[in-house]
mmCIF file of C-alpha atoms and ligand atoms in Angstrom:
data_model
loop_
_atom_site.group_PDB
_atom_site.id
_atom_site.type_symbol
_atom_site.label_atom_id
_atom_site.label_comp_id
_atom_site.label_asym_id
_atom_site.label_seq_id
_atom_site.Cartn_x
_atom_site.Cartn_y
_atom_site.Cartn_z
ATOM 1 C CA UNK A 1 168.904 -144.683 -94.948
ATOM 2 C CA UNK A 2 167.650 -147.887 -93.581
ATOM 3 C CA UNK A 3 164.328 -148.765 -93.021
ATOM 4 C CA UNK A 4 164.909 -149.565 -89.080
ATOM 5 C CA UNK A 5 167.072 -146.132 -88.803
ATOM 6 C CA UNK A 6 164.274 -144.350 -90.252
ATOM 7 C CA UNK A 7 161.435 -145.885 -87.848
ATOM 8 C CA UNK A 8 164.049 -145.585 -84.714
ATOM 9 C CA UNK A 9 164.074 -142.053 -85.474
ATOM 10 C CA UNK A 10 160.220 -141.602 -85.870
ATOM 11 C CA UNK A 11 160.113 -143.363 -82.840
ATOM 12 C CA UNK A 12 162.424 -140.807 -80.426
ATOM 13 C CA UNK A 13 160.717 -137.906 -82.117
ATOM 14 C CA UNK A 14 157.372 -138.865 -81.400
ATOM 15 C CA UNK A 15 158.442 -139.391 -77.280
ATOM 16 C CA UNK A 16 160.364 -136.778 -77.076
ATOM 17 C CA UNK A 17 157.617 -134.324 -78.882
ATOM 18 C CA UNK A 18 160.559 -132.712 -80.786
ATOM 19 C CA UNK A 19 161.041 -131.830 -84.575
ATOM 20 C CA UNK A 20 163.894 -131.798 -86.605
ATOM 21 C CA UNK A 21 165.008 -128.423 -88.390
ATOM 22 C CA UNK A 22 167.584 -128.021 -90.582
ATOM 23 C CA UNK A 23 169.496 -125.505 -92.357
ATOM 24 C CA UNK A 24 170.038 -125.530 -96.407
ATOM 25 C CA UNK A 25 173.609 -125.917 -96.332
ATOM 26 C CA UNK A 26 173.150 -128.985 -93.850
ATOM 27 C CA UNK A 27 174.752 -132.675 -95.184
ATOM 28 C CA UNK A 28 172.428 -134.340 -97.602
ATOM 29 C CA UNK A 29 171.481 -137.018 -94.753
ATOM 30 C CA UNK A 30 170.505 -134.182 -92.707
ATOM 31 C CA UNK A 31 168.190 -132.274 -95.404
ATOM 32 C CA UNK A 32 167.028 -136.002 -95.770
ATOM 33 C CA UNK A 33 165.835 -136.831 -92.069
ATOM 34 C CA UNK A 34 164.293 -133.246 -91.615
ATOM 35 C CA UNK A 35 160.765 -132.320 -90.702
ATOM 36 C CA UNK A 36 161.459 -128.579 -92.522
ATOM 37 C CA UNK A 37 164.228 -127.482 -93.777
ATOM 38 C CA UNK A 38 165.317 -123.721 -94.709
ATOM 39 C CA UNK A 39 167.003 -120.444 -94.655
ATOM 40 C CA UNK A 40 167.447 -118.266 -91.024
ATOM 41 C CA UNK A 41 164.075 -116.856 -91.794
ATOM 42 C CA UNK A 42 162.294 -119.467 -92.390
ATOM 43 C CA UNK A 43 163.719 -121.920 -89.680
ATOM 44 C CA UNK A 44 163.012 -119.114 -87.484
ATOM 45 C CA UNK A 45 159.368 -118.909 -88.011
ATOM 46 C CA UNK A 46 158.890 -122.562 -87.962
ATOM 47 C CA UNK A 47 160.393 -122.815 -84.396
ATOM 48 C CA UNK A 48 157.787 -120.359 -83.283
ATOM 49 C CA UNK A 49 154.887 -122.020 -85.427
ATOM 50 C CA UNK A 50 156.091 -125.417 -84.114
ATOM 51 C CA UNK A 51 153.480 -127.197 -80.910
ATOM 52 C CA UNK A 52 156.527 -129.577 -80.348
ATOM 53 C CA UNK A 53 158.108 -129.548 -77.445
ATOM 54 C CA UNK A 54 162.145 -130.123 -78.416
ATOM 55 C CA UNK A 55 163.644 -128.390 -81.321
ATOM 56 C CA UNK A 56 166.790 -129.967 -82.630
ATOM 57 C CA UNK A 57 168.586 -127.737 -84.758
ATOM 58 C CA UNK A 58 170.797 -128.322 -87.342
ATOM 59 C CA UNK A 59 172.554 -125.536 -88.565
ATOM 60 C CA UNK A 60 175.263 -123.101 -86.564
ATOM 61 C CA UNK A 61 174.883 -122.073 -82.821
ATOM 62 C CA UNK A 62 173.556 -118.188 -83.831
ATOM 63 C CA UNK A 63 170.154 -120.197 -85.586
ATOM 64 C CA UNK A 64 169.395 -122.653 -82.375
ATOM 65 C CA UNK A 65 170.680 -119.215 -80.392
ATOM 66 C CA UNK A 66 167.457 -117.573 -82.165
ATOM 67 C CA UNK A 67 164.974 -120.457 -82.017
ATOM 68 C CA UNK A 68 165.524 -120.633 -78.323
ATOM 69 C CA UNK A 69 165.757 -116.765 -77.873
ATOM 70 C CA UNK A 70 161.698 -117.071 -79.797
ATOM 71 C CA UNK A 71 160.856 -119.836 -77.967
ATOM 72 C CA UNK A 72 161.624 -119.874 -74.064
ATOM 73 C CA UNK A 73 159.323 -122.305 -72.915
ATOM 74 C CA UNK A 74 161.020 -125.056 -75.822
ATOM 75 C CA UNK A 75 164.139 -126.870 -75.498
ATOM 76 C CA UNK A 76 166.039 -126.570 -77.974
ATOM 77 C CA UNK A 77 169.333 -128.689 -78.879
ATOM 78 C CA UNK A 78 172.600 -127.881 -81.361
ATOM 79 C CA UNK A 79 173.850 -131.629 -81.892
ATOM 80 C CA UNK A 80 176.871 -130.121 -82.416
ATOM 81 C CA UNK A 81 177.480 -127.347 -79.703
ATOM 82 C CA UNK A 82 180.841 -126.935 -81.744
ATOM 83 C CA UNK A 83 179.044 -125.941 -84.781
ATOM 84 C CA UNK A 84 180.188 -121.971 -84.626
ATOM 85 C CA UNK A 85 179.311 -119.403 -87.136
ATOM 86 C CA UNK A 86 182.656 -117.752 -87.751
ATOM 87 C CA UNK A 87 181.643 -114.696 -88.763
ATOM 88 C CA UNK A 88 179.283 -114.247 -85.670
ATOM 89 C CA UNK A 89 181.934 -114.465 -83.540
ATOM 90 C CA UNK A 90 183.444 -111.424 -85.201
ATOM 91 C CA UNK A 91 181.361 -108.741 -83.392
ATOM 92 C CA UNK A 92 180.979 -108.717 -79.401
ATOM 93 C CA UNK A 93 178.879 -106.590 -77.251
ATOM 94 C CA UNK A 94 181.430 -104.459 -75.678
ATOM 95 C CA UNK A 95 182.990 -103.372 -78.781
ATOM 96 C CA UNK A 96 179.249 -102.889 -80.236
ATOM 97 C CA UNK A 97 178.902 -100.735 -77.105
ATOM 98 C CA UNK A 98 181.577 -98.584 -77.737
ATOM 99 C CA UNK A 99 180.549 -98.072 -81.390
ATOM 100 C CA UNK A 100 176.947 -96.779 -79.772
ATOM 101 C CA UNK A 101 177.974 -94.361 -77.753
ATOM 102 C CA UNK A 102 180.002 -92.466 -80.252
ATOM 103 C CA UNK A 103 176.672 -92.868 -82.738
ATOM 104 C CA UNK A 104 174.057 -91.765 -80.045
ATOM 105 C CA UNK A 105 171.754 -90.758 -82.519
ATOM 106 C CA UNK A 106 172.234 -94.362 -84.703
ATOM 107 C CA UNK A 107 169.784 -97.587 -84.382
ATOM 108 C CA UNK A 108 171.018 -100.872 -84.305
ATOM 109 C CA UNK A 109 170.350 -103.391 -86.931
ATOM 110 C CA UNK A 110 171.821 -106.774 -85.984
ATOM 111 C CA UNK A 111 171.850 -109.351 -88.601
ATOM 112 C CA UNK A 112 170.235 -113.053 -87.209
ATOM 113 C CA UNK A 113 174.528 -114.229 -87.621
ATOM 114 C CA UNK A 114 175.301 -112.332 -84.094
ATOM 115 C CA UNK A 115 175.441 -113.984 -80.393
ATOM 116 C CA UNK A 116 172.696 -113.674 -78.622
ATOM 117 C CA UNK A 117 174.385 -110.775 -76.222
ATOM 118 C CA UNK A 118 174.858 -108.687 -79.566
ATOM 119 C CA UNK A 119 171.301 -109.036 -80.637
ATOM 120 C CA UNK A 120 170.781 -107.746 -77.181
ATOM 121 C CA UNK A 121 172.252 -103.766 -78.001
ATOM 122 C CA UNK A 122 170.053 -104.118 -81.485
ATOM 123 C CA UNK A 123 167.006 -102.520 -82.170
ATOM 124 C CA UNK A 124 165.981 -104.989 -85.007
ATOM 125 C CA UNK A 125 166.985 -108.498 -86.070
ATOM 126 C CA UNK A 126 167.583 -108.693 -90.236
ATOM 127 C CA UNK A 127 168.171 -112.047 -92.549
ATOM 128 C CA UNK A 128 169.410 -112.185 -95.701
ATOM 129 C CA UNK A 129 166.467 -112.413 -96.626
ATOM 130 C CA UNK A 130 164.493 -109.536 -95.681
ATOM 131 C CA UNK A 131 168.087 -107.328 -94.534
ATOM 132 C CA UNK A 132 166.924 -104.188 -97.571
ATOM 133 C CA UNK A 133 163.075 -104.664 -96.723
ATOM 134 C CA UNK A 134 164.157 -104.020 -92.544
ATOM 135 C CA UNK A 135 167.024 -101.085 -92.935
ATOM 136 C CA UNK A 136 163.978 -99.345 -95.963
ATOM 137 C CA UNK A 137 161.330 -99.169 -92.916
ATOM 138 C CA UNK A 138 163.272 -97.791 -90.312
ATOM 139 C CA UNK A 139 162.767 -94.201 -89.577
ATOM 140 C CA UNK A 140 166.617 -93.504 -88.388
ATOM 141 C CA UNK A 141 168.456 -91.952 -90.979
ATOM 142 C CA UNK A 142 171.878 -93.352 -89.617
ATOM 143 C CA UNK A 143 172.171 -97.300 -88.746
ATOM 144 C CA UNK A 144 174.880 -99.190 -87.618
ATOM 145 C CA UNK A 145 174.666 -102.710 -89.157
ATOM 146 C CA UNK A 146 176.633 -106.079 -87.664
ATOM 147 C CA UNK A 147 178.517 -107.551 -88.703
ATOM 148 C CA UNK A 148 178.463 -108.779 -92.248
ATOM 149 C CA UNK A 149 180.383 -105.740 -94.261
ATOM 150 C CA UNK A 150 179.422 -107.557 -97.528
ATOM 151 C CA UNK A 151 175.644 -107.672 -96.592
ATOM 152 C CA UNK A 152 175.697 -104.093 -95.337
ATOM 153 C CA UNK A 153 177.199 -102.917 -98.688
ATOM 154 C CA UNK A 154 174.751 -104.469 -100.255
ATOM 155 C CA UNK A 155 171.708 -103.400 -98.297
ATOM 156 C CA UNK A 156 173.564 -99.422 -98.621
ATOM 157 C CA UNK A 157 173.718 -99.350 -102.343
ATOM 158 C CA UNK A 158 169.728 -100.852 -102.442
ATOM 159 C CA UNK A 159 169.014 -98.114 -99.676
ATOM 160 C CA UNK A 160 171.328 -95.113 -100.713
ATOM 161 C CA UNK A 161 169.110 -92.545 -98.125
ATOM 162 C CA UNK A 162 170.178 -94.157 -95.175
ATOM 163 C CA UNK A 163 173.666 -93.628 -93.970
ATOM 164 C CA UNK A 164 175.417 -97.548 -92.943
ATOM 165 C CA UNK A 165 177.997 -97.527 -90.439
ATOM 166 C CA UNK A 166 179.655 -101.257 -91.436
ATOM 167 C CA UNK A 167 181.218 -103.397 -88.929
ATOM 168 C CA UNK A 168 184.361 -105.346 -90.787
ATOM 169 C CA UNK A 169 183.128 -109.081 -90.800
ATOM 170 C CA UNK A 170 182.645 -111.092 -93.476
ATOM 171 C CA UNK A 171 181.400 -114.472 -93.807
ATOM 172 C CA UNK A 172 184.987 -116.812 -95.552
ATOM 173 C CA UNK A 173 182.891 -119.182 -97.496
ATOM 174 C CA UNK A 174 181.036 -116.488 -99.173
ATOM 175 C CA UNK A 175 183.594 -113.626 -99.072
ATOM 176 C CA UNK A 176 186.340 -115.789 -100.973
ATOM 177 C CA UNK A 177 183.964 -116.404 -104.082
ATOM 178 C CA UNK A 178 185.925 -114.860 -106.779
ATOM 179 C CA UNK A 179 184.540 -113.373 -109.709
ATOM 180 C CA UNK A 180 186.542 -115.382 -111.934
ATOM 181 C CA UNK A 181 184.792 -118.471 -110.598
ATOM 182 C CA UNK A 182 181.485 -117.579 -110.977
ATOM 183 C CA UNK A 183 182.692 -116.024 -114.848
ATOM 184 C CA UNK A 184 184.537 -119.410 -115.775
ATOM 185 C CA UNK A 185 181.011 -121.108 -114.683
ATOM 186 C CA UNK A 186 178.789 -118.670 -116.990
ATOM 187 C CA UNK A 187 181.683 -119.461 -120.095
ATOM 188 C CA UNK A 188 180.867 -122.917 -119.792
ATOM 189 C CA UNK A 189 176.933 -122.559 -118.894
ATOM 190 C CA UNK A 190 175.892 -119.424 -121.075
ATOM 191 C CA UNK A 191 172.644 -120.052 -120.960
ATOM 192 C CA UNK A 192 172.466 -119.930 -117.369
ATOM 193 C CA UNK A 193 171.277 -117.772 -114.955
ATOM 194 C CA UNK A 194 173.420 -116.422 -111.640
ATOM 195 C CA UNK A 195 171.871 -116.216 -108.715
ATOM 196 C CA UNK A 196 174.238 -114.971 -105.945
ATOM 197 C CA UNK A 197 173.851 -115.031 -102.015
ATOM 198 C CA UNK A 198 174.178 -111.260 -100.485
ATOM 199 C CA UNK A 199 177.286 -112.097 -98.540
ATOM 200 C CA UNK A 200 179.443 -112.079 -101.696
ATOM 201 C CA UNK A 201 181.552 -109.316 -102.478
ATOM 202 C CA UNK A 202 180.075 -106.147 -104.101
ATOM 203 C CA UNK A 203 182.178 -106.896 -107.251
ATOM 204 C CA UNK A 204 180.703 -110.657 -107.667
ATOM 205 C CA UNK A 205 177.323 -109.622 -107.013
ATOM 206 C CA UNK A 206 177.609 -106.988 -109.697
ATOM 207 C CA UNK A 207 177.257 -109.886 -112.087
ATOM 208 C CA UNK A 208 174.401 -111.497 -110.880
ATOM 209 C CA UNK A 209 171.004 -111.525 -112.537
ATOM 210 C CA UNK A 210 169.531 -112.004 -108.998
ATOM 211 C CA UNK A 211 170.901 -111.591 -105.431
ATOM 212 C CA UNK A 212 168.208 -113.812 -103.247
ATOM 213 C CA UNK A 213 168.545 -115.490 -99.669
ATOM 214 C CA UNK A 214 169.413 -119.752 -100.067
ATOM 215 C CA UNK A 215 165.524 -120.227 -99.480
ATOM 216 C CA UNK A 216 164.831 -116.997 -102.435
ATOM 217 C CA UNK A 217 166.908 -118.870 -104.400
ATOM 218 C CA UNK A 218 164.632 -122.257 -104.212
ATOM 219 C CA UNK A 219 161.603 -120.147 -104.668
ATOM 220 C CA UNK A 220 163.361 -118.426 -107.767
ATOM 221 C CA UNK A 221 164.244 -121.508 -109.301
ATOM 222 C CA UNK A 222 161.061 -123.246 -109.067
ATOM 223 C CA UNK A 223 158.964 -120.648 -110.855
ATOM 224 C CA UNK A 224 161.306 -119.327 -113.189
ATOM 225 C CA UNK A 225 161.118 -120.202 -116.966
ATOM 226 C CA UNK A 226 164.471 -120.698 -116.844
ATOM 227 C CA UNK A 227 166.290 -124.128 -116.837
ATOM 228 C CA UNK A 228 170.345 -123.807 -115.370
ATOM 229 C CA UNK A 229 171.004 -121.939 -112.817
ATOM 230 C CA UNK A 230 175.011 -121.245 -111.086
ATOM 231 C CA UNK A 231 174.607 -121.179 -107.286
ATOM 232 C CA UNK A 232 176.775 -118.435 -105.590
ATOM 233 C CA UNK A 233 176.713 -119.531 -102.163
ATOM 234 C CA UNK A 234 177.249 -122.783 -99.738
ATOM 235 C CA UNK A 235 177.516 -125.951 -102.263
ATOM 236 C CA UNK A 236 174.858 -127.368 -99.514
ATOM 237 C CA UNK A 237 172.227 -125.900 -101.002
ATOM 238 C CA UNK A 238 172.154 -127.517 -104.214
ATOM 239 C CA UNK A 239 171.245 -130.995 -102.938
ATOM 240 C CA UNK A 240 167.821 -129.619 -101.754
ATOM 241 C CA UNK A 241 167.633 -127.561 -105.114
ATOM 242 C CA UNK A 242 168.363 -131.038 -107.172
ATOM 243 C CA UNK A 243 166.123 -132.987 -105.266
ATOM 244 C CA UNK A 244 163.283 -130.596 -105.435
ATOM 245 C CA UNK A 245 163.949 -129.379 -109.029
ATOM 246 C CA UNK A 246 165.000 -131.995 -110.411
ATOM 247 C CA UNK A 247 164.118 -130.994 -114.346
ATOM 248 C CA UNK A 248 166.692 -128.106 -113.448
ATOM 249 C CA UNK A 249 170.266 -128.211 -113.699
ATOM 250 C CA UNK A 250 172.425 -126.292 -111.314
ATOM 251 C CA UNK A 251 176.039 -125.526 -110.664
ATOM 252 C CA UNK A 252 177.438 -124.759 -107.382
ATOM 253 C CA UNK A 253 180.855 -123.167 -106.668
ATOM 254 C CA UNK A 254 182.946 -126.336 -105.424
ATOM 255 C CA UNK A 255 184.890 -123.704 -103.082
ATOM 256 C CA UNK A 256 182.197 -122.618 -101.404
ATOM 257 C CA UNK A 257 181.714 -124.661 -97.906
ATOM 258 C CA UNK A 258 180.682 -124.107 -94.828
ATOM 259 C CA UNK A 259 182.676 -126.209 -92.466
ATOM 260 C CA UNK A 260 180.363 -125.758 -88.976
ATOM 261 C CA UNK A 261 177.624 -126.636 -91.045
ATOM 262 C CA UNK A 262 179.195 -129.883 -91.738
ATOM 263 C CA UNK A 263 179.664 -131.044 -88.649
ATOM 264 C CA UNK A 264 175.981 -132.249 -87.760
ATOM 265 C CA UNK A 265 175.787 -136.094 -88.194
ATOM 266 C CA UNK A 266 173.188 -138.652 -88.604
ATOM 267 C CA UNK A 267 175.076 -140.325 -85.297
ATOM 268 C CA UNK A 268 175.126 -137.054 -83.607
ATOM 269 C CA UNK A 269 171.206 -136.226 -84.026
ATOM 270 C CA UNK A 270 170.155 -139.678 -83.072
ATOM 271 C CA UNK A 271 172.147 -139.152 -79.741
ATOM 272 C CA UNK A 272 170.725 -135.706 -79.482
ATOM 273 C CA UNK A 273 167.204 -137.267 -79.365
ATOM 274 C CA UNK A 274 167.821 -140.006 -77.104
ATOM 275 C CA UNK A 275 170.043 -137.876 -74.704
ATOM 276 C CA UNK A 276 167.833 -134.314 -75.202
ATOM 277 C CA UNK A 277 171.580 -132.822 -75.462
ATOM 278 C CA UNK A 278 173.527 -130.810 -76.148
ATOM 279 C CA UNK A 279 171.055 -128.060 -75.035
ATOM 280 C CA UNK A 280 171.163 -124.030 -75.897
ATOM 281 C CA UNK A 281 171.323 -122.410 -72.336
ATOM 282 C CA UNK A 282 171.480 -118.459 -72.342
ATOM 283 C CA UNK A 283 170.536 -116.340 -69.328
ATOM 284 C CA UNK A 284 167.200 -115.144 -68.487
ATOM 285 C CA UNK A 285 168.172 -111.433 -69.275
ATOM 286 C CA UNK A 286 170.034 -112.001 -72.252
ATOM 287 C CA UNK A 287 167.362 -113.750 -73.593
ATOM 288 C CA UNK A 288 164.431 -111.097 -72.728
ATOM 289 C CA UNK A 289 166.495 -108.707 -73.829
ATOM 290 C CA UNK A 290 167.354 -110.375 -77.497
ATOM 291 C CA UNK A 291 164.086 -111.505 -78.065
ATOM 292 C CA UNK A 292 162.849 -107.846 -78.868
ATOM 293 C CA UNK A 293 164.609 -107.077 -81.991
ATOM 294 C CA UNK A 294 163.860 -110.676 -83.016
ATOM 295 C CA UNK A 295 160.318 -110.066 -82.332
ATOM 296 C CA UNK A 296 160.683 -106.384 -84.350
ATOM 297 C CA UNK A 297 161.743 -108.530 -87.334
ATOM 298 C CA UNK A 298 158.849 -111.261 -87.332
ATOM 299 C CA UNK A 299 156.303 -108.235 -86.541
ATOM 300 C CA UNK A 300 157.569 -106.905 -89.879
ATOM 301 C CA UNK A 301 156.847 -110.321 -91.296
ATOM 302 C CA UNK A 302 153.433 -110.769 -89.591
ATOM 303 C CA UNK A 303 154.282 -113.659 -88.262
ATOM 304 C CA UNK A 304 151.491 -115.868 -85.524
ATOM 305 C CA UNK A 305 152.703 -118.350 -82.990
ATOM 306 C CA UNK A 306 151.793 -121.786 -82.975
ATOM 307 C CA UNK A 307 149.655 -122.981 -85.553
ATOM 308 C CA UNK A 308 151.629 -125.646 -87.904
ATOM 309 C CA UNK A 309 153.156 -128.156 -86.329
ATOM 310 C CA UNK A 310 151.863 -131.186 -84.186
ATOM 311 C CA UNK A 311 154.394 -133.846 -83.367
HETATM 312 P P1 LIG B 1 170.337 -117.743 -95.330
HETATM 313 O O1 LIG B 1 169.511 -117.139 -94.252
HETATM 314 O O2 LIG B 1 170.197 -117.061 -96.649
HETATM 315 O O3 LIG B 1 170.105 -119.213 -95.455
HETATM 316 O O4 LIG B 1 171.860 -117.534 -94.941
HETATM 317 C C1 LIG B 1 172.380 -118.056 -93.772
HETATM 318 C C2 LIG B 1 173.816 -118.034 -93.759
HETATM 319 O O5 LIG B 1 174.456 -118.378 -92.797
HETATM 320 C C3 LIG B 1 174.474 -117.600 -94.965
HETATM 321 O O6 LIG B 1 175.795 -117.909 -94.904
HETATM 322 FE FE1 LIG B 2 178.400 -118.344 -90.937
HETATM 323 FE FE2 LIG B 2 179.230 -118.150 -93.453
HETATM 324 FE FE3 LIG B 2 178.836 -120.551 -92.403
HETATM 325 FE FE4 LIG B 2 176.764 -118.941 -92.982
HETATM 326 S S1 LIG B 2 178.199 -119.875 -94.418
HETATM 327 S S2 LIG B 2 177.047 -120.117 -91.113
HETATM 328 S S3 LIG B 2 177.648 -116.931 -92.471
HETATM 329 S S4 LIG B 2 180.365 -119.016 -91.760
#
């Protein structure tokens, strides 16, 4: 990037006190002007940890849905307000409602990819990353879990004692990575390892040597002794991994894209930070009322407020 775009941007961030956040599977021009950049946990924990006033959010609307949700008092802009997570869409409340009331003695557990009025009915918030660690510490023997079937599969077979009830959505770009792919990829790359993303199918995932969250996967590859790695989810993900790593090699599956998280552009975050729009707006209610299983996920973290970031 220019030198001038670069100091233009410093420039708009500084007087509008905001910070840039961006997902792994964001452009490599977005990764590139970020102040952090991460997986839903992660980017969750830096918009509470964050003084600045403005978060602009690169990623899909559920993740700038959450950071505002954590962070009332912040405003907090999608530069894209087209930039959907399909498989988000795939549960509403009403139907989740419904699904209650025959389970009366179920709890909740709402993965972060859910509208904000979902999260709402949930007793707890999960990520990818911490989805086993959350459904393992819950008392309730029975839990209905939204709305990623492949993630829920997942987190039953690592949790056998509980008893999932599975909502059926899946996530495309993850759900359509075939076995074959990832097999033709380990023919031509023996020696390396597969690390998979738990929204793949149940019979991908069986060949993995580890199933990890995009930001597990960083941390994996960084300390492991190993040097090739195949990347079973978004191909986003592998610019941060090269450009962090780069005495690694890694191989992505060319299939696997994300196509909302493509649509955040350099053009459309500068305009975001002059214009302090598109924002998130959710109702009051909605918003008290989501931000308790949210919080019931970072308390399981042990996550503080406010104590990172100064613009
Ligand atoms: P991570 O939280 O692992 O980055 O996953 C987010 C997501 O949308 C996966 O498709
Ligand atoms: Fe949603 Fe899948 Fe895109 Fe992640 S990769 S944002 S789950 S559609």
């Amino acid at each position: 990037m220019q030198k001038s775009l670069q100091r233009k941007f410093q420039e708009l961030k500084k007087k509008q006190h905001a910070i840039i956040l961006a997902h792994n599977y964001q452009k490599p021009e977005i990764q590139d002007i970020a102040d952090f950049i991460g997986d839903s946990l992660d980017l969750s924990l830096k918009a509470i940890q964050t003084n600045a006033k403005v978060i602009i959010f690169c990623g899909v609307d559920f993740m700038a849905e959450s950071a505002r949700i954590l962070n009332p008092e912040k405003t907090v802009i999608l530069p894209d307000n087209t930039a959907h997570c399909p498989m988000a869409g795939m549960v509403d409340a009403e139907s989740l409602g419904w699904l209650k009331k025959e389970h009366p003695d179920a709890k909740v557990v709402a993965y972060i990819n859910t509208t904000a009025d979902v999260k709402a009915l949930a007793d707890i918030c999960c990520t990818s990353a911490n989805g086993v660690k959350i459904v393992k510490s819950m008392t309730a023997k029975k839990i209905i879990f939204v709305p990623d079937r492949n993630l829920g599969l997942y987190i039953q077979e690592q949790v056998p004692e509980k008893e999932m009830i599975l909502w059926p959505g899946i996530c495309r770009t993850h759900h359509d990575i075939k076995k074959e792919e990832v097999m033709a990829l380990k023919k031509k790359h023996p020696a390396a390892e597969i690390l998979l993303h738990p929204e793949c199918q149940l019979d991908v995932i069986a060949l993995s040597d580890f199933v990890f969250s995009t930001n597990g996967m960083v941390r994996h590859a960084k300390t492991s002794s190993k040097k090739e790695f195949i990347i079973g989810t978004e191909i986003g993900l592998c610019y941060r991994l090269e450009k962090e790593i780069p005495e690694k090699k890694f191989y992505p599956i060319p299939s696997a894209v994300c196509p909302n998280m493509k649509k955040t552009t350099i053009e459309k975050v500068l305009k975001s930070l002059e214009t302090l729009e598109p924002k998130i707006h959710l109702s009051k209610e909605i918003m008290r009322q989501a931000r308790l299983p949210l919080q019931r996920m970072m308390e399981r973290e042990k996550v503080k407020g406010n104590e990172t970031y100064l613009p």
